[in-house]
Coordinates of C-alpha atoms in Angstrom, one line a residue:
M1 CA 38.2 6.5 -38.9
S2 CA 35.2 4.3 -39.1
V3 CA 31.9 5.2 -37.8
T4 CA 29.5 2.2 -36.7
A5 CA 26.4 2.2 -38.8
R6 CA 23.4 2.6 -36.7
P7 CA 21.0 -0.5 -36.6
T8 CA 18.0 -0.3 -38.8
P9 CA 14.1 -0.9 -38.1
A10 CA 14.5 -4.0 -40.5
Q11 CA 17.3 -5.4 -38.3
L12 CA 15.1 -5.0 -35.4
A13 CA 12.0 -6.6 -37.1
E14 CA 14.2 -9.6 -38.0
A15 CA 15.5 -9.8 -34.2
L16 CA 11.6 -9.6 -32.9
G17 CA 10.7 -12.5 -35.5
V18 CA 7.7 -10.7 -36.8
E19 CA 6.9 -8.7 -40.0
L20 CA 6.2 -5.0 -39.4
D21 CA 5.4 -2.3 -42.0
P22 CA 8.6 -0.2 -41.8
D23 CA 6.3 3.1 -41.0
I24 CA 4.6 1.8 -38.1
L25 CA 7.8 0.2 -36.5
V26 CA 9.6 3.6 -37.0
L27 CA 6.5 5.3 -35.2
A28 CA 6.9 2.9 -32.3
L29 CA 10.4 3.7 -31.9
T30 CA 9.6 7.4 -32.0
H31 CA 10.2 9.1 -28.7
R32 CA 8.4 12.3 -28.0
S33 CA 12.0 14.3 -27.5
F34 CA 12.8 13.1 -31.2
A35 CA 9.4 14.0 -32.3
H36 CA 9.6 17.6 -30.7
E37 CA 12.9 18.4 -32.4
A38 CA 11.5 16.9 -36.1
G39 CA 8.8 19.6 -35.8
G40 CA 6.0 17.9 -33.9
I41 CA 5.6 14.6 -35.8
P42 CA 3.8 11.6 -34.2
T43 CA 5.1 9.9 -31.4
N44 CA 4.8 6.4 -30.1
E45 CA 2.5 7.3 -27.2
R46 CA -0.6 6.2 -28.8
L47 CA 1.1 2.6 -29.5
E48 CA 2.4 2.3 -26.0
F49 CA -1.3 3.0 -24.8
L50 CA -2.7 0.4 -26.9
G51 CA 0.3 -2.0 -26.3
D52 CA -0.1 -1.7 -22.6
S53 CA -3.5 -3.0 -22.8
V54 CA -2.7 -5.8 -25.0
L55 CA 0.4 -7.0 -22.7
G56 CA -1.9 -6.8 -19.9
L57 CA -4.8 -8.9 -21.1
V58 CA -2.1 -11.4 -22.5
A59 CA -0.1 -11.6 -19.1
T60 CA -3.7 -11.8 -17.3
E61 CA -4.9 -14.8 -19.1
A62 CA -1.6 -16.6 -18.8
L63 CA -1.4 -16.1 -15.1
Y64 CA -5.2 -17.1 -14.7
R65 CA -4.6 -20.4 -16.8
R66 CA -1.1 -21.3 -15.2
F67 CA -2.0 -20.8 -11.8
P68 CA -5.7 -22.1 -11.2
D69 CA -5.5 -22.0 -7.5
L70 CA -4.2 -18.7 -6.6
P71 CA -6.7 -15.8 -5.5
E72 CA -7.2 -12.7 -7.2
G73 CA -4.8 -10.7 -5.2
E74 CA -1.8 -13.0 -5.8
L75 CA -2.6 -13.1 -9.4
A76 CA -2.6 -9.3 -9.4
K77 CA 0.7 -9.3 -7.8
M78 CA 2.2 -11.4 -10.3
R79 CA 0.7 -9.5 -13.2
S80 CA 2.4 -6.3 -11.8
A81 CA 5.7 -8.0 -11.7
V82 CA 5.5 -9.5 -15.0
V83 CA 4.4 -6.0 -16.7
S84 CA 6.7 -3.7 -14.5
Q85 CA 8.9 -1.0 -15.8
R86 CA 12.0 -2.6 -14.5
A87 CA 11.0 -6.1 -16.0
L88 CA 10.1 -4.6 -19.4
A89 CA 13.3 -2.6 -19.6
E90 CA 15.2 -5.8 -19.0
V91 CA 13.4 -7.6 -21.8
A92 CA 14.4 -4.5 -24.1
R93 CA 17.9 -4.9 -23.1
T94 CA 18.2 -8.3 -24.3
L95 CA 17.1 -7.1 -27.7
D96 CA 19.5 -4.1 -27.5
L97 CA 16.2 -2.1 -28.0
G98 CA 18.1 1.3 -27.0
S99 CA 20.2 1.1 -30.1
Y100 CA 16.9 1.5 -32.0
I101 CA 15.0 4.0 -30.4
L102 CA 14.8 7.8 -31.8
L103 CA 15.7 10.1 -29.1
G104 CA 16.1 13.9 -29.1
K105 CA 19.6 15.3 -28.6
G106 CA 18.7 16.0 -24.9
E107 CA 17.7 12.5 -24.2
T108 CA 20.7 11.0 -26.0
R109 CA 22.9 13.1 -24.0
T110 CA 21.3 12.1 -20.5
G111 CA 21.6 8.4 -21.5
G112 CA 17.8 8.0 -22.7
A113 CA 18.6 4.9 -24.4
D114 CA 19.1 3.0 -21.3
K115 CA 16.3 4.4 -19.2
D116 CA 14.1 2.0 -17.9
S117 CA 11.0 4.1 -18.5
I118 CA 11.7 4.8 -22.0
L119 CA 12.6 1.4 -22.8
S120 CA 9.5 -0.3 -21.2
D121 CA 7.4 2.3 -23.2
T122 CA 8.8 1.5 -26.3
V123 CA 8.3 -2.2 -25.6
E124 CA 4.7 -1.7 -25.1
A125 CA 4.7 0.8 -28.3
I126 CA 6.0 -2.3 -30.2
I127 CA 3.4 -4.6 -28.7
G128 CA 0.8 -2.0 -30.0
A129 CA 2.2 -2.2 -33.6
V130 CA 2.1 -5.8 -33.7
Y131 CA -1.7 -6.0 -32.7
L132 CA -2.7 -3.3 -35.2
S133 CA -0.6 -5.2 -38.1
H134 CA -1.6 -8.6 -37.2
G135 CA -4.4 -8.9 -34.6
L136 CA -4.6 -10.2 -31.3
E137 CA -3.4 -14.0 -32.1
V138 CA 0.0 -13.0 -33.4
A139 CA 0.4 -10.3 -30.4
R140 CA -0.5 -13.0 -28.0
T141 CA 2.4 -15.1 -29.8
F142 CA 4.8 -12.2 -29.7
V143 CA 4.0 -11.2 -26.0
H144 CA 4.8 -14.6 -25.1
S145 CA 8.2 -14.7 -26.7
L146 CA 8.9 -11.8 -24.7
V147 CA 7.6 -12.4 -21.3
D148 CA 7.5 -16.2 -21.0
P149 CA 10.6 -15.9 -18.8
L150 CA 9.0 -13.6 -16.6
L151 CA 6.0 -15.5 -16.0
K152 CA 7.9 -18.7 -15.2
T153 CA 9.8 -16.8 -12.4
A154 CA 6.8 -14.7 -11.0
A155 CA 5.7 -17.4 -8.8
G156 CA 8.8 -17.6 -6.9
L157 CA 9.2 -13.7 -6.3
G158 CA 7.5 -13.7 -3.0
A159 CA 7.3 -10.4 -1.0
G160 CA 9.2 -8.9 -4.2
L161 CA 5.9 -9.3 -6.3
D162 CA 4.6 -5.9 -4.7
W163 CA 7.0 -4.7 -2.0
K164 CA 4.6 -1.9 -0.9
T165 CA 1.8 -4.5 -0.2
S166 CA 4.3 -6.6 1.6
L167 CA 5.3 -3.8 3.7
Q168 CA 2.1 -2.8 4.6
E169 CA 1.1 -6.5 5.8
A170 CA 4.4 -6.8 7.6
A171 CA 3.9 -3.6 9.2
A172 CA 0.5 -4.2 10.2
E173 CA 1.4 -7.7 11.8
R174 CA 4.1 -6.0 14.1
S175 CA 1.8 -3.1 15.1
L176 CA 4.1 -0.7 13.0
G177 CA 1.2 1.2 11.4
V178 CA 0.4 2.2 8.0
P179 CA 3.7 3.0 5.8
Q180 CA 3.9 6.6 5.1
Y181 CA 5.4 7.6 1.9
E182 CA 7.2 11.1 1.1
S183 CA 8.1 11.9 -2.4
S184 CA 10.3 14.8 -4.2
A185 CA 11.6 15.1 -7.7
E186 CA 14.5 16.7 -9.1
G187 CA 15.8 17.4 -12.8
P188 CA 13.8 18.6 -16.0
D189 CA 11.0 16.7 -17.3
H190 CA 12.9 14.5 -19.7
A191 CA 15.2 13.5 -16.8
R192 CA 13.5 13.7 -13.7
V193 CA 14.6 11.4 -10.8
F194 CA 12.0 10.8 -7.8
T195 CA 13.4 10.1 -4.6
S196 CA 10.8 8.5 -2.1
R197 CA 11.3 7.8 2.0
V198 CA 8.8 5.4 3.6
R199 CA 8.2 6.0 7.5
L200 CA 7.1 3.3 10.0
S201 CA 5.9 4.6 13.4
G202 CA 7.5 7.9 12.4
E203 CA 10.9 6.7 11.7
V204 CA 12.4 6.5 8.1
R205 CA 13.2 2.9 7.3
G206 CA 13.7 3.0 3.8
T207 CA 14.8 5.2 0.7
G208 CA 14.4 4.7 -3.0
T209 CA 14.9 6.3 -6.1
G210 CA 13.7 5.9 -9.8
T211 CA 12.4 7.6 -13.0
A212 CA 8.8 7.4 -11.7
K213 CA 7.4 7.7 -8.2
K214 CA 6.0 4.5 -8.1
H215 CA 9.4 2.9 -8.8
A216 CA 10.8 5.0 -6.0
E217 CA 8.3 4.1 -3.7
Q218 CA 8.7 0.2 -4.3
Q219 CA 12.3 0.5 -3.8
A220 CA 11.9 2.3 -0.4
A221 CA 9.2 -0.3 0.8
E222 CA 11.8 -3.1 -0.3
E223 CA 14.4 -1.5 1.8
A224 CA 11.9 -1.1 4.8
Y225 CA 10.6 -4.6 4.7
R226 CA 14.3 -5.9 4.9
W227 CA 14.7 -3.8 7.9
I228 CA 11.7 -5.2 9.3
N229 CA 13.0 -8.9 8.7
R230 CA 16.4 -7.7 10.1
Q231 CA 14.6 -6.9 13.4
D232 CA 12.9 -10.6 13.6
A233 CA 16.4 -12.1 12.9

């Protein structure tokens, strides 16, 4: 019975198109669940923190230059869409990044290799690793290779750039009051699922779930926004 070999960090580096020291790439792939089971070795969280800032800078600069006539508020919405957990997770899936992430047994059992939160965090950690290894110019080129398709489509997302803001604006226009969110969480820390509901004029008009509260709220806001549109039809 043949066993499929686990893909190696070297194969990932080749797919990424950037040279990285194997040690820093392995660090970028090390989720806290694996680090804990391995006796407390370093995790990718510091690299993720760094990569998040680099990603934000590069995306902001690109949007600023590409859309010179847009106000700050619209640029902020577009940036949020480009660097969102959902968007980065899709980038990770195109790279089959889940096959390379080092996860603990619990996370592996609960499908951690395909969780939006873990995938997006690992993308940011890899960006941090590229920045540390090569500096800002190479990191900028690398980030563009990952998110340029998102930058191109962001302008056409409309209300979907930020469902919560769009819902608030739509509710105000129709005198429905300020949207009120209620959220709860279930499951252990490593597999927590949030459920959010949004009320308009006291009535629940949208429900959403996600691995982070903010994502559950965005999904609930989208549902409520579409409910408003159906009332106008």
